[in-house]
CSV table of C-alpha atoms in Angstrom, one decimal:
chain,number,residue,atom,x,y,z
A,1,MET,CA,24.0,25.2,4.1
A,2,ALA,CA,23.5,21.6,2.4
A,3,GLN,CA,21.3,20.5,5.3
A,4,ILE,CA,19.0,23.7,5.1
A,5,LEU,CA,18.6,23.3,1.3
A,6,ALA,CA,17.9,19.6,1.6
A,7,VAL,CA,15.1,20.2,4.2
A,8,THR,CA,13.7,23.2,2.3
A,9,ILE,CA,13.4,21.0,-0.9
A,10,PHE,CA,11.8,18.2,1.0
A,11,LEU,CA,9.3,20.4,2.7
A,12,ILE,CA,8.4,22.1,-0.6
A,13,MET,CA,7.9,18.7,-2.1
A,14,PHE,CA,5.6,17.6,0.7
A,15,LEU,CA,3.6,20.9,0.5
A,16,LEU,CA,3.1,20.5,-3.3
A,17,ILE,CA,2.1,16.9,-2.9
A,18,VAL,CA,-0.5,17.7,-0.3
A,19,THR,CA,-2.0,20.6,-2.3
A,20,GLU,CA,-2.0,18.7,-5.5
A,21,LYS,CA,-1.4,21.9,-7.5
A,22,ILE,CA,1.1,20.0,-9.7
A,23,GLU,CA,0.9,16.3,-10.5
A,24,ARG,CA,2.9,14.5,-7.8
A,25,HIS,CA,5.3,12.6,-10.1
A,26,ILE,CA,6.4,16.0,-11.7
A,27,THR,CA,6.7,17.4,-8.1
A,28,THR,CA,9.1,14.7,-6.9
A,29,LEU,CA,11.1,14.5,-10.2
A,30,LEU,CA,11.7,18.4,-10.1
A,31,CYS,CA,12.6,18.2,-6.4
A,32,GLY,CA,14.9,15.3,-7.0
A,33,LEU,CA,16.6,17.2,-9.8
A,34,LEU,CA,17.1,20.2,-7.4
A,35,THR,CA,18.6,17.9,-4.8
A,36,LEU,CA,21.1,16.5,-7.2
A,37,VAL,CA,22.1,19.8,-8.6
A,38,LEU,CA,21.8,22.2,-5.7
A,39,VAL,CA,22.4,20.0,-2.7
A,40,PHE,CA,24.9,17.4,-4.0
A,41,GLY,CA,26.6,19.6,-6.7
A,42,PHE,CA,26.4,23.3,-5.7
A,43,CYS,CA,26.7,22.8,-1.9
A,44,MET,CA,28.5,19.4,-1.4
A,45,HIS,CA,30.5,19.2,-4.6
A,46,SER,CA,30.1,15.5,-4.2
A,47,MET,CA,29.7,13.2,-7.3
A,48,GLU,CA,29.9,10.3,-4.9
A,49,ALA,CA,26.6,11.5,-3.2
A,50,VAL,CA,25.0,11.7,-6.7
A,51,ILE,CA,26.2,8.2,-7.7
A,52,HIS,CA,25.3,6.7,-4.3
A,53,THR,CA,21.8,8.2,-4.5
A,54,LEU,CA,21.0,7.1,-8.1
A,55,ASN,CA,22.2,3.7,-7.1
A,56,VAL,CA,22.1,2.3,-10.5
A,57,LYS,CA,25.0,0.0,-10.0
A,58,GLU,CA,22.9,-2.1,-7.5
A,59,ILE,CA,20.9,-3.3,-10.4
A,60,PHE,CA,23.8,-4.9,-12.1
A,61,THR,CA,25.0,-6.9,-9.0
A,62,PRO,CA,23.9,-10.7,-8.6
A,63,ALA,CA,22.6,-10.1,-5.1
A,64,PHE,CA,20.0,-7.7,-6.5
A,65,TRP,CA,18.3,-10.6,-8.3
A,66,TYR,CA,19.3,-13.6,-6.1
A,67,HIS,CA,20.9,-14.2,-2.8
A,68,ALA,CA,21.7,-17.2,-0.8
A,69,GLY,CA,20.7,-17.7,2.9
A,70,GLU,CA,18.9,-14.9,4.7
A,71,ALA,CA,17.4,-12.0,3.0
A,72,ALA,CA,19.9,-9.4,1.9
A,73,GLU,CA,19.5,-5.9,2.9
A,74,SER,CA,19.2,-3.2,0.2
A,75,SER,CA,22.0,-0.5,0.2
A,76,GLY,CA,19.3,1.6,1.7
A,77,SER,CA,20.2,5.1,0.5
A,78,GLY,CA,18.9,6.6,-2.7
A,79,ILE,CA,16.7,5.0,-5.2
A,80,ASN,CA,15.3,1.6,-4.2
A,81,TRP,CA,15.3,0.0,-7.6
A,82,ALA,CA,14.0,-3.3,-6.0
A,83,THR,CA,10.8,-1.5,-5.0
A,84,ILE,CA,10.4,0.2,-8.4
A,85,ILE,CA,10.8,-3.0,-10.4
A,86,PHE,CA,8.6,-5.2,-8.1
A,87,ILE,CA,5.7,-2.6,-8.2
A,88,ALA,CA,6.0,-2.3,-12.0
A,89,GLY,CA,5.8,-6.0,-12.3
A,90,MET,CA,2.7,-6.2,-10.1
A,91,MET,CA,1.1,-3.4,-12.1
A,92,VAL,CA,1.5,-5.5,-15.3
A,93,MET,CA,0.1,-8.6,-13.8
A,94,VAL,CA,-3.0,-6.7,-12.3
A,95,GLU,CA,-3.7,-5.1,-15.7
A,96,GLY,CA,-3.6,-8.5,-17.3
A,97,MET,CA,-6.1,-9.8,-14.6
A,98,GLY,CA,-8.3,-6.9,-15.0
A,99,HIS,CA,-8.3,-7.2,-18.7
A,100,ALA,CA,-9.5,-10.8,-18.4
A,101,GLY,CA,-12.3,-9.8,-16.1
A,102,PHE,CA,-10.9,-11.5,-13.0
A,103,PHE,CA,-11.9,-8.9,-10.3
A,104,ARG,CA,-15.4,-8.3,-11.6
A,105,TRP,CA,-16.1,-12.2,-11.9
A,106,LEU,CA,-14.7,-12.6,-8.3
A,107,CYS,CA,-17.0,-10.0,-6.9
A,108,MET,CA,-20.2,-11.3,-8.7
A,109,ARG,CA,-19.3,-14.8,-7.8
A,110,LEU,CA,-19.1,-14.1,-4.2
A,111,ALA,CA,-22.2,-12.0,-4.2
A,112,LYS,CA,-24.1,-14.9,-5.8
A,113,MET,CA,-22.7,-17.4,-3.3
A,114,VAL,CA,-24.4,-15.4,-0.4
A,115,HIS,CA,-27.6,-15.2,-2.5
A,116,TYR,CA,-27.4,-11.5,-2.9
A,117,LYS,CA,-28.2,-10.9,0.7
A,118,ILE,CA,-27.0,-7.4,1.8
A,119,LEU,CA,-25.4,-8.1,5.2
A,120,PRO,CA,-23.6,-11.2,4.0
A,121,ILE,CA,-22.3,-9.3,1.0
A,122,PHE,CA,-21.2,-6.5,3.3
A,123,ILE,CA,-19.1,-8.9,5.5
A,124,THR,CA,-17.8,-11.0,2.4
A,125,PHE,CA,-16.7,-7.8,0.6
A,126,MET,CA,-14.9,-6.6,3.7
A,127,LEU,CA,-13.0,-9.9,3.9
A,128,MET,CA,-12.3,-9.9,0.2
A,129,SER,CA,-11.0,-6.3,0.3
A,130,SER,CA,-8.6,-7.3,3.0
A,131,ILE,CA,-7.4,-10.6,1.5
A,132,LEU,CA,-6.9,-9.2,-2.1
A,133,SER,CA,-5.0,-6.2,-0.7
A,134,MET,CA,-2.6,-8.6,0.9
A,135,PHE,CA,-1.2,-9.4,-2.6
A,136,ILE,CA,-2.5,-6.7,-4.9
A,137,ASP,CA,-2.2,-2.8,-4.8
A,138,SER,CA,-5.1,-1.5,-2.7
A,139,ILE,CA,-5.7,1.1,-5.4
A,140,THR,CA,-6.7,-1.6,-7.8
A,141,VAL,CA,-8.6,-3.6,-5.3
A,142,ILE,CA,-10.8,-0.6,-4.2
A,143,LEU,CA,-11.2,0.6,-7.8
A,144,PHE,CA,-12.9,-2.7,-8.9
A,145,LEU,CA,-14.6,-3.5,-5.6
A,146,ALA,CA,-16.2,-0.1,-5.3
A,147,ALA,CA,-17.4,-0.2,-8.9
A,148,VAL,CA,-19.0,-3.6,-8.4
A,149,THR,CA,-20.5,-2.4,-5.1
A,150,VAL,CA,-22.2,0.5,-6.7
A,151,GLU,CA,-23.4,-1.8,-9.6
A,152,LEU,CA,-25.0,-4.3,-6.8
A,153,SER,CA,-26.5,-1.3,-4.9
A,154,GLN,CA,-28.4,-0.4,-8.0
A,155,LEU,CA,-29.7,-4.0,-8.5
A,156,LEU,CA,-30.4,-4.6,-4.8
A,157,LYS,CA,-31.5,-1.1,-3.9
A,158,PHE,CA,-29.2,-0.3,-1.0
A,159,ASN,CA,-26.9,2.6,-0.1
A,160,PRO,CA,-23.3,1.7,-1.3
A,161,VAL,CA,-21.6,4.2,0.9
A,162,PRO,CA,-21.3,2.2,4.1
A,163,VAL,CA,-20.0,-0.8,2.2
A,164,ILE,CA,-17.4,1.3,0.3
A,165,LEU,CA,-16.2,2.9,3.5
A,166,ALA,CA,-15.8,-0.4,5.1
A,167,GLU,CA,-14.0,-1.8,2.1
A,168,ILE,CA,-11.5,1.1,2.1
A,169,PHE,CA,-10.6,0.6,5.8
A,170,CYS,CA,-10.3,-3.2,5.4
A,171,SER,CA,-8.1,-2.7,2.2
A,172,ASN,CA,-5.6,-0.6,4.1
A,173,LEU,CA,-5.6,-3.0,7.1
A,174,GLY,CA,-5.1,-6.0,4.8
A,175,GLY,CA,-2.3,-4.3,3.0
A,176,SER,CA,-0.4,-3.9,6.3
A,177,ALA,CA,-0.4,-7.7,6.7
A,178,THR,CA,2.2,-8.5,4.0
A,179,MET,CA,5.3,-7.0,2.4
A,180,CYS,CA,3.6,-6.6,-1.0
A,181,GLY,CA,0.3,-5.3,0.3
A,182,ASP,CA,1.0,-1.7,0.7
A,183,PRO,CA,3.9,0.5,-0.9
A,184,PRO,CA,5.2,1.5,2.6
A,185,ASN,CA,5.7,-2.2,3.3
A,186,ILE,CA,7.4,-2.8,0.0
A,187,ILE,CA,9.8,0.0,0.8
A,188,ILE,CA,10.4,-1.3,4.4
A,189,GLY,CA,10.9,-4.9,3.2
A,190,THR,CA,13.4,-4.2,0.4
A,191,ALA,CA,15.3,-1.5,2.3
A,192,LEU,CA,15.8,-3.7,5.5
A,193,GLY,CA,15.8,-7.1,4.0
A,194,TYR,CA,12.7,-8.5,5.3
A,195,SER,CA,10.8,-11.4,3.6
A,196,PHE,CA,7.1,-12.0,2.9
A,197,THR,CA,7.2,-14.5,5.8
A,198,ASP,CA,8.6,-11.9,8.2
A,199,PHE,CA,5.7,-9.6,7.5
A,200,ILE,CA,3.0,-12.2,7.6
A,201,THR,CA,4.2,-13.6,11.0
A,202,ASN,CA,4.5,-10.1,12.5
A,203,THR,CA,2.3,-7.4,11.0
A,204,GLY,CA,0.1,-10.2,9.6
A,205,LEU,CA,-0.8,-11.4,13.1
A,206,ILE,CA,-1.6,-7.9,14.3
A,207,ALA,CA,-3.6,-7.1,11.2
A,208,GLY,CA,-5.7,-10.4,11.7
A,209,VAL,CA,-6.8,-9.6,15.2
A,210,CYS,CA,-7.6,-6.0,14.2
A,211,LEU,CA,-9.6,-7.3,11.2
A,212,ILE,CA,-12.0,-9.1,13.4
A,213,LEU,CA,-12.6,-6.0,15.4
A,214,ALA,CA,-13.0,-3.8,12.4
A,215,ILE,CA,-15.6,-6.0,10.9
A,216,GLY,CA,-17.4,-6.1,14.1
A,217,TYR,CA,-17.3,-2.3,14.3
A,218,PHE,CA,-18.7,-1.7,10.8
A,219,TYR,CA,-21.3,-4.4,11.4
A,220,VAL,CA,-22.5,-2.6,14.5
A,221,ILE,CA,-22.4,0.9,12.9
A,222,PHE,CA,-24.2,-0.1,9.7
A,223,ASN,CA,-26.3,-3.2,10.6
A,224,LYS,CA,-29.6,-1.4,11.1
A,225,GLU,CA,-29.3,0.6,7.9
A,226,LEU,CA,-28.3,-2.4,5.6
A,227,ARG,CA,-30.7,-4.8,7.4
A,228,ASN,CA,-33.7,-2.6,6.4
A,229,THR,CA,-32.8,-3.3,2.8
A,230,GLU,CA,-34.7,-6.1,1.1
A,231,ALA,CA,-32.8,-8.3,-1.5
A,232,VAL,CA,-34.3,-8.6,-5.0
A,233,ASP,CA,-34.9,-12.1,-6.5
A,234,SER,CA,-31.6,-13.3,-7.7
A,235,SER,CA,-33.0,-14.5,-10.9
A,236,PHE,CA,-32.7,-10.9,-12.1
A,237,HIS,CA,-29.0,-10.8,-11.7
A,238,PRO,CA,-26.4,-11.5,-14.4
A,239,ASP,CA,-24.3,-14.6,-14.4
A,240,PRO,CA,-20.8,-14.0,-12.9
A,241,LYS,CA,-19.5,-15.8,-16.0
A,242,ASP,CA,-20.5,-12.9,-18.1
A,243,ALA,CA,-17.8,-10.8,-16.4
A,244,ILE,CA,-15.1,-13.0,-18.1
A,245,THR,CA,-14.0,-11.4,-21.3
A,246,ASN,CA,-11.8,-14.1,-22.4
A,247,ARG,CA,-11.8,-17.6,-20.8
A,248,LYS,CA,-8.3,-18.5,-21.9
A,249,SER,CA,-6.9,-15.2,-20.6
A,250,PHE,CA,-8.8,-15.6,-17.4
A,251,ALA,CA,-7.4,-19.1,-16.8
A,252,ILE,CA,-3.9,-18.0,-17.6
A,253,SER,CA,-4.1,-14.8,-15.5
A,254,SER,CA,-5.4,-16.8,-12.5
A,255,ILE,CA,-2.4,-19.2,-12.8
A,256,ILE,CA,0.1,-16.2,-12.9
A,257,PHE,CA,-1.5,-14.8,-9.9
A,258,ALA,CA,-1.1,-18.0,-8.0
A,259,CYS,CA,2.5,-18.3,-9.1
A,260,ALA,CA,3.2,-14.7,-7.9
A,261,VAL,CA,1.7,-15.6,-4.5
A,262,ILE,CA,3.8,-18.8,-4.2
A,263,LEU,CA,7.0,-17.0,-5.2
A,264,LEU,CA,6.5,-14.1,-2.7
A,265,VAL,CA,5.6,-16.6,0.1
A,266,THR,CA,8.8,-18.7,-0.6
A,267,HIS,CA,11.2,-16.0,-1.7
A,268,ALA,CA,13.3,-16.2,1.5
A,269,GLN,CA,13.7,-20.0,1.0
A,270,THR,CA,14.4,-19.8,-2.8
A,271,GLY,CA,16.7,-16.8,-2.7
A,272,LEU,CA,14.7,-15.0,-5.4
A,273,THR,CA,14.5,-11.3,-4.6
A,274,VAL,CA,11.2,-9.4,-5.0
A,275,ALA,CA,12.9,-7.5,-7.9
A,276,PHE,CA,13.4,-10.9,-9.8
A,277,ILE,CA,9.9,-11.9,-8.9
A,278,GLY,CA,8.4,-8.7,-10.2
A,279,LEU,CA,10.3,-8.8,-13.5
A,280,PHE,CA,9.6,-12.5,-14.0
A,281,ILE,CA,5.8,-12.0,-13.4
A,282,ALA,CA,5.7,-9.1,-15.8
A,283,ILE,CA,7.5,-10.9,-18.6
A,284,VAL,CA,5.2,-14.1,-18.2
A,285,THR,CA,2.1,-11.9,-18.3
A,286,LEU,CA,3.2,-10.0,-21.4
A,287,ILE,CA,4.1,-13.3,-23.1
A,288,ALA,CA,0.7,-14.7,-22.2
A,289,ALA,CA,-1.0,-11.6,-23.3
A,290,GLY,CA,0.3,-12.0,-26.9
A,291,LYS,CA,-1.1,-9.2,-29.1
A,292,ASP,CA,-2.6,-7.5,-26.0
A,293,ALA,CA,0.8,-7.0,-24.4
A,294,LEU,CA,1.3,-3.5,-25.8
A,295,LEU,CA,-2.1,-2.6,-24.5
A,296,LEU,CA,-1.1,-3.8,-20.9
A,297,LEU,CA,2.1,-1.9,-21.1
A,298,LYS,CA,0.2,1.4,-22.0
A,299,LYS,CA,-2.1,0.9,-18.9
A,300,VAL,CA,0.8,0.7,-16.4
A,301,ASP,CA,0.8,3.6,-14.0
A,302,TYR,CA,4.2,5.0,-15.1
A,303,LYS,CA,3.4,8.3,-13.1
A,304,THR,CA,3.5,6.4,-9.8
A,305,LEU,CA,6.8,4.8,-10.7
A,306,LEU,CA,8.3,8.2,-11.6
A,307,PHE,CA,6.9,9.4,-8.3
A,308,PHE,CA,8.9,6.9,-6.4
A,309,ILE,CA,12.2,7.7,-8.4
A,310,GLY,CA,11.9,11.4,-7.5
A,311,LEU,CA,10.9,10.7,-3.9
A,312,PHE,CA,13.9,8.4,-3.2
A,313,ILE,CA,16.3,11.0,-4.6
A,314,VAL,CA,14.9,13.7,-2.3
A,315,VAL,CA,14.9,11.4,0.7
A,316,GLY,CA,18.5,10.4,-0.3
A,317,GLY,CA,19.4,14.2,0.1
A,318,LEU,CA,18.2,14.2,3.6
A,319,GLU,CA,20.3,11.1,4.3
A,320,GLU,CA,23.5,12.2,2.6
A,321,THR,CA,23.4,15.5,4.5
A,322,GLY,CA,22.9,13.9,7.9
A,323,ILE,CA,19.4,15.3,8.7
A,324,LEU,CA,17.9,11.9,9.3
A,325,GLU,CA,20.4,11.2,11.9
A,326,VAL,CA,19.5,14.4,13.6
A,327,ILE,CA,15.9,13.3,13.7
A,328,ALA,CA,16.7,9.9,15.1
A,329,THR,CA,18.8,11.5,17.8
A,330,PHE,CA,15.9,13.8,18.7
A,331,ILE,CA,13.4,11.0,19.0
A,332,GLY,CA,16.0,9.1,21.0
A,333,ASP,CA,16.4,12.1,23.4
A,334,ILE,CA,12.7,12.6,23.8
A,335,SER,CA,12.2,8.8,24.7
A,336,GLY,CA,15.2,8.9,27.0
A,337,GLY,CA,16.1,5.4,26.0
A,338,ASN,CA,12.6,4.1,27.0
A,339,HIS,CA,11.6,1.6,24.3
A,340,MET,CA,7.9,1.7,25.0
A,341,LEU,CA,7.8,5.5,24.7
A,342,MET,CA,9.9,5.4,21.5
A,343,ILE,CA,7.4,2.9,19.8
A,344,ALA,CA,4.5,5.0,21.0
A,345,ILE,CA,6.2,8.0,19.3
A,346,ILE,CA,6.9,6.3,16.1
A,347,ILE,CA,3.5,4.7,15.7
A,348,TRP,CA,1.3,7.7,16.6
A,349,VAL,CA,3.5,10.2,14.6
A,350,SER,CA,3.4,7.8,11.7
A,351,ALA,CA,-0.3,7.4,11.9
A,352,ILE,CA,-1.1,11.2,12.3
A,353,ALA,CA,1.3,12.2,9.6
A,354,SER,CA,-0.1,9.6,7.3
A,355,ALA,CA,-3.7,10.7,7.8
A,356,PHE,CA,-2.9,14.0,6.1
A,357,VAL,CA,0.1,13.4,3.8
A,358,ASP,CA,1.1,10.6,1.6
A,359,ASN,CA,2.4,7.7,3.7
A,360,ILE,CA,4.9,6.7,1.0
A,361,PRO,CA,7.3,9.5,1.4
A,362,PHE,CA,6.9,9.4,5.1
A,363,ALA,CA,7.8,5.7,5.2
A,364,ALA,CA,10.7,6.3,2.9
A,365,THR,CA,12.0,9.1,5.2
A,366,MET,CA,11.6,7.2,8.4
A,367,ILE,CA,13.6,4.1,7.4
A,368,PRO,CA,17.1,5.5,7.9
A,369,VAL,CA,15.7,7.1,11.1
A,370,ILE,CA,14.7,3.8,12.6
A,371,LYS,CA,18.0,2.2,11.5
A,372,SER,CA,19.8,4.8,13.4
A,373,LEU,CA,17.6,4.5,16.4
A,374,ALA,CA,18.2,0.7,16.5
A,375,VAL,CA,22.0,1.3,16.5
A,376,THR,CA,22.0,4.1,19.0
A,377,GLN,CA,19.2,3.1,21.5
A,378,GLY,CA,19.8,-0.7,21.4
A,379,ILE,CA,16.3,-1.7,20.3
A,380,ASP,CA,15.7,-4.4,17.7
A,381,LEU,CA,15.3,-2.9,14.2
A,382,SER,CA,12.5,-5.4,13.3
A,383,VAL,CA,10.3,-4.1,16.2
A,384,LEU,CA,10.7,-0.5,14.8
A,385,ALA,CA,10.0,-1.8,11.3
A,386,TRP,CA,6.7,-3.4,12.3
A,387,THR,CA,5.7,-0.3,14.3
A,388,LEU,CA,6.4,1.9,11.3
A,389,SER,CA,4.5,-0.3,9.1
A,390,MET,CA,1.4,-0.4,11.2
A,391,GLY,CA,1.5,3.3,11.8
A,392,THR,CA,1.8,4.4,8.2
A,393,ASP,CA,-0.6,1.7,6.7
A,394,ILE,CA,-3.5,2.2,9.2
A,395,GLY,CA,-3.1,5.8,10.0
A,396,GLY,CA,-3.7,6.6,6.3
A,397,SER,CA,-7.3,5.3,6.7
A,398,ALA,CA,-8.4,8.2,9.0
A,399,THR,CA,-9.1,10.8,6.3
A,400,PRO,CA,-10.4,10.8,2.7
A,401,ILE,CA,-6.8,11.9,1.6
A,402,GLY,CA,-4.7,9.7,3.9
A,403,ALA,CA,-4.2,6.8,1.3
A,404,SER,CA,-4.6,6.4,-2.4
A,405,ALA,CA,-7.4,3.7,-1.8
A,406,ASN,CA,-9.4,6.4,0.1
A,407,VAL,CA,-9.3,8.8,-2.8
A,408,VAL,CA,-10.1,6.2,-5.3
A,409,GLY,CA,-13.0,4.8,-3.3
A,410,THR,CA,-14.7,8.1,-2.5
A,411,ALA,CA,-14.1,9.2,-6.2
A,412,VAL,CA,-16.0,6.1,-7.5
A,413,ALA,CA,-18.9,6.6,-5.1
A,414,SER,CA,-19.0,10.4,-6.0
A,415,LYS,CA,-19.0,9.7,-9.7
A,416,ASN,CA,-22.0,7.4,-9.3
A,417,GLY,CA,-24.1,10.2,-7.4
A,418,HIS,CA,-23.0,9.1,-3.8
A,419,HIS,CA,-20.9,11.9,-2.4
A,420,ILE,CA,-18.9,11.2,0.7
A,421,SER,CA,-18.0,14.3,2.6
A,422,TRP,CA,-15.0,14.8,4.9
A,423,GLY,CA,-17.4,14.8,7.9
A,424,GLN,CA,-19.2,11.8,6.9
A,425,TYR,CA,-16.1,9.8,6.2
A,426,CYS,CA,-14.1,10.9,9.3
A,427,LYS,CA,-17.2,10.3,11.7
A,428,VAL,CA,-17.3,6.6,10.7
A,429,VAL,CA,-13.6,5.8,9.8
A,430,ALA,CA,-11.5,8.0,12.2
A,431,PRO,CA,-12.7,6.2,15.5
A,432,ILE,CA,-11.8,2.8,14.3
A,433,THR,CA,-8.5,3.9,13.0
A,434,VAL,CA,-7.5,5.3,16.5
A,435,LEU,CA,-8.7,2.1,18.1
A,436,ILE,CA,-6.8,-0.1,15.7
A,437,ILE,CA,-3.6,2.0,16.1
A,438,LEU,CA,-4.0,1.7,19.9
A,439,ILE,CA,-4.4,-2.1,19.7
A,440,SER,CA,-1.5,-2.4,17.4
A,441,MET,CA,0.7,-0.5,19.8
A,442,LEU,CA,-0.3,-2.6,22.8
A,443,MET,CA,0.2,-5.8,20.8
A,444,ILE,CA,3.7,-4.7,19.9
A,445,PHE,CA,4.3,-3.9,23.5
A,446,VAL,CA,3.1,-7.3,24.7
A,447,ARG,CA,4.9,-9.4,22.1
A,448,TYR,CA,8.3,-7.7,21.7
A,449,LEU,CA,9.0,-5.8,24.9
């Protein structure tokens, strides 16, 4: 009974998230409450399951903030507070950078460096989208990048849609390269104890190779259309310095961003957890903001944080009732112990699912599954982790609703009179998504099996 109820609540949650009839944070919180009351309380009569899923005591352990030696694995089940705190901290930092005009300055500066030539801007913005998304939430990257792209298109008289589509894909691809690039990677890293270095040397290598192919693909597809656009005299363009709202705040936010990158790159060596880094960066940003600190706090996306909390509770219901072990056994039986087939199943199921539903709940659901597979099928857990990461991160690019960056990018274009239809989007982005997933799978085969 508990298993049936847990699955029913999970499916209802997924359906409501996809249909967007109710705001997604309300959906996950309500479903999380139903899990705690009906599954754990009414069916299981287990207060232990409630405590285990809420997982609050983890925050008050020294290992949550600092660990010696190798990266410590999270307790895994229930709410992953390390993910919540880290994302919240990065949100505060990004708001501080945006408030100082950092992103708009960077975009305008790069455009000026290539003398406002359309094709160099196209390639440069793809690279910038990937690189920024390695360290900053892809939603923020695309929000600013798409807005500046539209602004430049009005000055240089070119169609911004090809550039925005390429930026969206490269953002999702860049996010797959690091632990802090995409929410699924943050969840995977904190739950399984992997460091920034672990990701950059594994998924980062795959993403790097795939980025070269992606840039070549978009260049071939849009080269003719963009080449026919003639650039305007650069003297008509505003100085990038005009984008800086406050020089002092700009300098401070740049230093804080550099510190965040250094701390993330070295956290496996320093012993500082991502939860500590996220909280530290948030506190420093707020102190530096001074009287604007309250404004930054008001701009934090609390709805996304609440969404995560509710989501983790619902997935905890599946784990506590043993459903995820059943799924792991099913995948193991289908693959028949064949590791190549197992990897193929995980990466393609992850990619297809993430193209139509939010990849965050899918990744959170699959983590206990791959942990069970690693134990029962004798395959290295890290290989399954990199497989899940690439499948969820890249698969979400295939459709306009597959990832948050897609929704934001197409919305910015539409708001400025450049509507991107499902057909137009999928015709361009779906083929390269399939190709990159295929290449990722082959690279995993060659390197790890």
